[in-house]
Short mmCIF file of C-alpha atoms and ligand atoms in Angstrom, two decimals:
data_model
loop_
_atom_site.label_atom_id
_atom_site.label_comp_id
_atom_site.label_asym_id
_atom_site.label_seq_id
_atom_site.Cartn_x
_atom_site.Cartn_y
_atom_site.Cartn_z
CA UNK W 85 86.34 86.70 88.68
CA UNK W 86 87.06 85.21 92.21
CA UNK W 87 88.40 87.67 95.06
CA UNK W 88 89.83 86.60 97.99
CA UNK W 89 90.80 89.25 100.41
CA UNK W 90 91.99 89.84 104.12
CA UNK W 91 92.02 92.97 106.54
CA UNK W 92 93.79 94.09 109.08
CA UNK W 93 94.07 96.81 111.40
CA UNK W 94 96.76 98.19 114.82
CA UNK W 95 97.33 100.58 116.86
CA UNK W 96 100.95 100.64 115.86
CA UNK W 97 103.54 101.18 119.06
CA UNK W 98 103.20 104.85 120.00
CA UNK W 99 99.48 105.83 120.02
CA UNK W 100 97.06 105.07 122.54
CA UNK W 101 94.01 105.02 120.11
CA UNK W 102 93.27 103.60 116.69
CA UNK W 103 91.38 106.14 114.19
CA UNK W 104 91.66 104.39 111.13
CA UNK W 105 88.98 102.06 109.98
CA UNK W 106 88.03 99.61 107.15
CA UNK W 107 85.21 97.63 105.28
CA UNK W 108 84.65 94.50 104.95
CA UNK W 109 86.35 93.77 109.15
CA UNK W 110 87.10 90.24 108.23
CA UNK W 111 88.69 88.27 105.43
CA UNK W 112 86.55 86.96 102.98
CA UNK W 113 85.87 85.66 99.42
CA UNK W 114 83.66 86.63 96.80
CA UNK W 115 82.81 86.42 93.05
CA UNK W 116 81.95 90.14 93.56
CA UNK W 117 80.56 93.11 93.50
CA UNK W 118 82.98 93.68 96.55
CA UNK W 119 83.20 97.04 98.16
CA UNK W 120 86.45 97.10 100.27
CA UNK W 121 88.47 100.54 101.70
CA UNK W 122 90.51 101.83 104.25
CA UNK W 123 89.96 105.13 106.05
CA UNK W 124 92.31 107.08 108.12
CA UNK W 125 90.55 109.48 110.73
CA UNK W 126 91.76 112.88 112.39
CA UNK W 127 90.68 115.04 114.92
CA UNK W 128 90.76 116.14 118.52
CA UNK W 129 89.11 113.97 121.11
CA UNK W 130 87.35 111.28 119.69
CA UNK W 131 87.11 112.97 116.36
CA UNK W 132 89.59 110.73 114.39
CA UNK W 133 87.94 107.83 115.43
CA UNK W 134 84.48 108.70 114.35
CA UNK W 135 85.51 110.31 111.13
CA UNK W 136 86.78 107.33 109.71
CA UNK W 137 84.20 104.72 111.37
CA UNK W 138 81.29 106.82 109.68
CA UNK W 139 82.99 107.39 106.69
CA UNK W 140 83.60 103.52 106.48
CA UNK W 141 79.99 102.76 107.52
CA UNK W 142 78.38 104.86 105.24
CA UNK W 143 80.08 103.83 102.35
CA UNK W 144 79.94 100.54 102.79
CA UNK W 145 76.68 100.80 102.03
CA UNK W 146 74.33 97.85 100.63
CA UNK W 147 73.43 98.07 97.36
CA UNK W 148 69.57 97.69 96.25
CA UNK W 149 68.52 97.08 92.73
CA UNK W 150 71.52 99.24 91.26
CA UNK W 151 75.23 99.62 91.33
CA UNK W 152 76.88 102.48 93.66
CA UNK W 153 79.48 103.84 92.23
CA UNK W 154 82.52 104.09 94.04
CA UNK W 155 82.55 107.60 93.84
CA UNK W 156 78.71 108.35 94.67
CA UNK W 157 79.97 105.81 97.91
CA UNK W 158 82.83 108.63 98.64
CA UNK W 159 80.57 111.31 98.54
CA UNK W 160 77.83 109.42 100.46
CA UNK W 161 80.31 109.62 102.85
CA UNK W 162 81.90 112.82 102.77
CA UNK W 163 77.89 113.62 103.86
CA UNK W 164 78.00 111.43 106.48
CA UNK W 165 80.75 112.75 108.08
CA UNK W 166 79.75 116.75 107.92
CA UNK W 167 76.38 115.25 109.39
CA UNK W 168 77.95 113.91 112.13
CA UNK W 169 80.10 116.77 112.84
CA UNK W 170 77.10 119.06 112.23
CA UNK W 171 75.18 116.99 115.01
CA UNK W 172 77.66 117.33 117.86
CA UNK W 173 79.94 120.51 118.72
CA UNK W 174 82.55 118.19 120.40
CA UNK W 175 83.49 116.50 116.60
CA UNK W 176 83.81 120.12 114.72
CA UNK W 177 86.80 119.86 112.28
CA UNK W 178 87.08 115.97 112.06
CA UNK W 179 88.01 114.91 108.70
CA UNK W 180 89.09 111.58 106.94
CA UNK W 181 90.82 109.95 104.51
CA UNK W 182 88.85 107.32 102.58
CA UNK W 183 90.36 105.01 99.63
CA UNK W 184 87.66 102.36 98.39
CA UNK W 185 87.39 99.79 95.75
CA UNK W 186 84.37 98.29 93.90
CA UNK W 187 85.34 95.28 92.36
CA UNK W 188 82.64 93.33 90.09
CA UNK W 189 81.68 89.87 88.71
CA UNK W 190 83.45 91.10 85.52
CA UNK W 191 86.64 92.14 86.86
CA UNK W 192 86.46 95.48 86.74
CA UNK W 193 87.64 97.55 89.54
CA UNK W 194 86.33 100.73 90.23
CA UNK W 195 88.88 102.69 92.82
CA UNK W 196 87.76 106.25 94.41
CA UNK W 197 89.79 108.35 96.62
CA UNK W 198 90.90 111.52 98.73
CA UNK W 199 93.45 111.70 101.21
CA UNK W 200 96.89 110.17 102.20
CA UNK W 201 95.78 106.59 102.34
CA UNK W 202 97.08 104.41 98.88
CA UNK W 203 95.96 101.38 96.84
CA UNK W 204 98.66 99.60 94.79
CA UNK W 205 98.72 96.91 91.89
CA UNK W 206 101.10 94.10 92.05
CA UNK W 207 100.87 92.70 88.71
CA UNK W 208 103.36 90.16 87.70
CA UNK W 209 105.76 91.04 90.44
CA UNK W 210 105.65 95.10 89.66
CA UNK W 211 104.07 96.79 91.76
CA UNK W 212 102.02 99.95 90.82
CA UNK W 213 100.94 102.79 93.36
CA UNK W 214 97.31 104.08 91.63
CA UNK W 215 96.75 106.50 93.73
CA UNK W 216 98.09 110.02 94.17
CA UNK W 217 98.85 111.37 97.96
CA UNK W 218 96.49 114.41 98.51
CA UNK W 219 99.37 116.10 100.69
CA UNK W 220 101.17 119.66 100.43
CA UNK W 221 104.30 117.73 99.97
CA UNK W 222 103.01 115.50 96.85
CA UNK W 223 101.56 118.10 95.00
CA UNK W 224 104.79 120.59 95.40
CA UNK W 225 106.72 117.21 93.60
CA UNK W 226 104.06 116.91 90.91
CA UNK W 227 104.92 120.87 90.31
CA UNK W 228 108.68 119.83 90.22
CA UNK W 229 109.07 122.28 93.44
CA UNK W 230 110.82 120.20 95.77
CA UNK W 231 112.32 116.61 95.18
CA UNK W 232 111.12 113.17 96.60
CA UNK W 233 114.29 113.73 98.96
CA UNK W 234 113.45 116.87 100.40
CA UNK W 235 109.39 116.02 100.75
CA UNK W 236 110.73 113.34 103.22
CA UNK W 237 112.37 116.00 105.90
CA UNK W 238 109.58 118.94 104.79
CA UNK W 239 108.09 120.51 107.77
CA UNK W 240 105.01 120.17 106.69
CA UNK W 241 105.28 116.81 105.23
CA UNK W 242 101.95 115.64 107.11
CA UNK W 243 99.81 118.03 105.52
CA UNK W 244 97.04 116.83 104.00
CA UNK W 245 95.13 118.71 101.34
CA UNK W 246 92.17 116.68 101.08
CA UNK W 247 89.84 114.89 102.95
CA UNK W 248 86.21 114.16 104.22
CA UNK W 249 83.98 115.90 106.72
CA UNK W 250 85.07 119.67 105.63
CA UNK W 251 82.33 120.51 102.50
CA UNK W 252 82.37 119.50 99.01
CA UNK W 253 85.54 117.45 97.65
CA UNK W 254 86.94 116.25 94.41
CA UNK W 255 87.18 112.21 94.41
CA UNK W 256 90.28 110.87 91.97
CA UNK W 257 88.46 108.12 90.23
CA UNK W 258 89.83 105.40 88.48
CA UNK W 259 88.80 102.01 86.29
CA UNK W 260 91.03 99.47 85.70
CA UNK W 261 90.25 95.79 84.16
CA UNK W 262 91.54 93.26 86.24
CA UNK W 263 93.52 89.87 85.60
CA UNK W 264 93.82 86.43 87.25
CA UNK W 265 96.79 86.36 89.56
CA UNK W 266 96.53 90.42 90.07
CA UNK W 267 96.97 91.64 94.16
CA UNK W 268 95.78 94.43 95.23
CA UNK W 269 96.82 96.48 98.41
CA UNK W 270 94.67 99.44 100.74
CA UNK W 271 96.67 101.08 103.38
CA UNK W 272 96.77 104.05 105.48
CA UNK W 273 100.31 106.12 105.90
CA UNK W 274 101.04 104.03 108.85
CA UNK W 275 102.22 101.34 106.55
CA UNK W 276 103.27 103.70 104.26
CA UNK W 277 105.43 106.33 105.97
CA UNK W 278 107.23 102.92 107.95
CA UNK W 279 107.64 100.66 104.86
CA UNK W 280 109.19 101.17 101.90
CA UNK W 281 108.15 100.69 98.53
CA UNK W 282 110.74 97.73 97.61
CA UNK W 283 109.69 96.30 100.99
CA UNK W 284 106.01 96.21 100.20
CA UNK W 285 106.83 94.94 96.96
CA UNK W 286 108.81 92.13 98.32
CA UNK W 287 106.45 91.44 100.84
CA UNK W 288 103.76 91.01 98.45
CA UNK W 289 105.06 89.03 96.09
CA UNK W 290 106.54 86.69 98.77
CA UNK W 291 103.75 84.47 97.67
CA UNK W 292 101.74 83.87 101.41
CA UNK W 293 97.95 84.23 101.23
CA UNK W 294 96.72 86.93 101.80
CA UNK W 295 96.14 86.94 105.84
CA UNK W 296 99.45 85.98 106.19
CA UNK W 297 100.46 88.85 103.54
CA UNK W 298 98.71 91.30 106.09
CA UNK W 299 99.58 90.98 108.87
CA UNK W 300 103.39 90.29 107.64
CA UNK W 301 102.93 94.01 106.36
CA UNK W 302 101.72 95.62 109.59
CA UNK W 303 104.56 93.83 111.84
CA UNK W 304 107.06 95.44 109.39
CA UNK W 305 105.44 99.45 110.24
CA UNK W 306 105.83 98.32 113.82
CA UNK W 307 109.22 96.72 113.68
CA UNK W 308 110.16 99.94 111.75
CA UNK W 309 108.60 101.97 114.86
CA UNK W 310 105.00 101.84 114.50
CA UNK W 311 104.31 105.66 115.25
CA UNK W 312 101.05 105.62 113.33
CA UNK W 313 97.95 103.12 113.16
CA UNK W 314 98.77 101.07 110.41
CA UNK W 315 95.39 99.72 108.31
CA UNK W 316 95.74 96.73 105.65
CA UNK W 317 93.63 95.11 103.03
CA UNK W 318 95.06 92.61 100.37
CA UNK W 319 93.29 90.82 97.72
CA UNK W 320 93.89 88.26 95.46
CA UNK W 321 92.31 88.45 92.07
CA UNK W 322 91.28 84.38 90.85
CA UNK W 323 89.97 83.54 87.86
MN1 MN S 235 97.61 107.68 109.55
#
């Protein structure tokens, strides 16, 4: 398989920092393996920031004579983060997000996760969300407490229930054999809680490359308002 991917990261219209981060920083092609995520870092201070530039760091890790997982590369750096932390009072309590792919010369794609940040499949114009949101609000739906509706105006609709830096986690994991002409999307909630569903669907299958497919995403969070960082990675899957 061929990949073909571009990134894209900004501050978004109301905060002064950005604490998301990703891996690889620049677009790119490959024939793979290709390790590629988005994190989404929180914190006081500086702590967002560093959260998910570790996180990102660490798991972007080269690989030696054998394949990481994409889970072993989540808890890698779920370490790296509590190390950090551990190593300087001011960053107690910063956590992140982290949503990566491993995608190899065979076209299998490996996805790990924890956290708020999403991947999605467009596959012959439908688009798929793979991951599950690890928020208070998402799991009270998946319990059939409280509707989609009512999670948008919950008070605590930002609560997250998972995410690196705190102590041991549970990674979602997921394998999925890909096909020529498949596009796959990383975000963080900036594009998410702006942008709809349809939109990013439409968006996607608009049929611009995949630069132009990013950054056409992230104007749309900040034409929408833009009150979060909003973090982007799109690739196109080539025979
Ligand atoms: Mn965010």
């Amino acid at each position: 398989m061929n990949y073909v991917w571009g990134t894209g990261t900004h501050v978004g219209r109301v905060r002064k920092v950005n604490e998301d981060s990703l891996s690889p920083l620049s677009s790119g092609s490959s024939s793979g393996p290709v390790v590629l995520m988005v994190a989404d870092g929180m914190g006081g201070a500086v702590g967002g920031e560093v959260a998910s530039r570790v996180a990102a760091e660490a798991a972007s890790a080269e690989e030696a004579s054998a394949p990481m997982t994409s889970e072993a590369r989540v808890h890698l750096a779920n370490t790296a983060v509590i190390d950090a932390a551990r190593d300087d009072s001011s960053l107690a309590g910063m956590g992140t997000t982290l949503t990566l792919v491993r995608l190899d010369d065979a076209g299998t794609m490996h996805l790990a996760h924890v956290g708020d940040s999403r991947a999605y499949l467009l596959r012959e114009n439908e688009l798929r969300q793979l991951t599950s949101d690890h928020t208070l609000v998402n799991e009270l739906i998946e319990l059939g407490r409280i509707t989609t509706e009512e999670a948008e105006l919950h008070p605590h609709r930002h609560l997250i229930t998972r995410v690196l830096g705190l102590g041991p986690i549970g990674v979602d994991t997921e394998t999925i054999e890909l096909r020529h002409g498949d596009r796959l999307l990383l975000c963080s909630d900036g594009l998410t809680t702006m942008v709809s569903d349809f939109a990013i669907q439409h968006l996607l299958a608009a049929g611009e490359g995949v630069e132009a497919t990013v950054w056409a995403l992230i104007e749309h969070a900040n034409t929408a308002g833009g009150v979060d960082n909003t973090t982007v990675v799109v690739v196109d899957v080539t025979e």
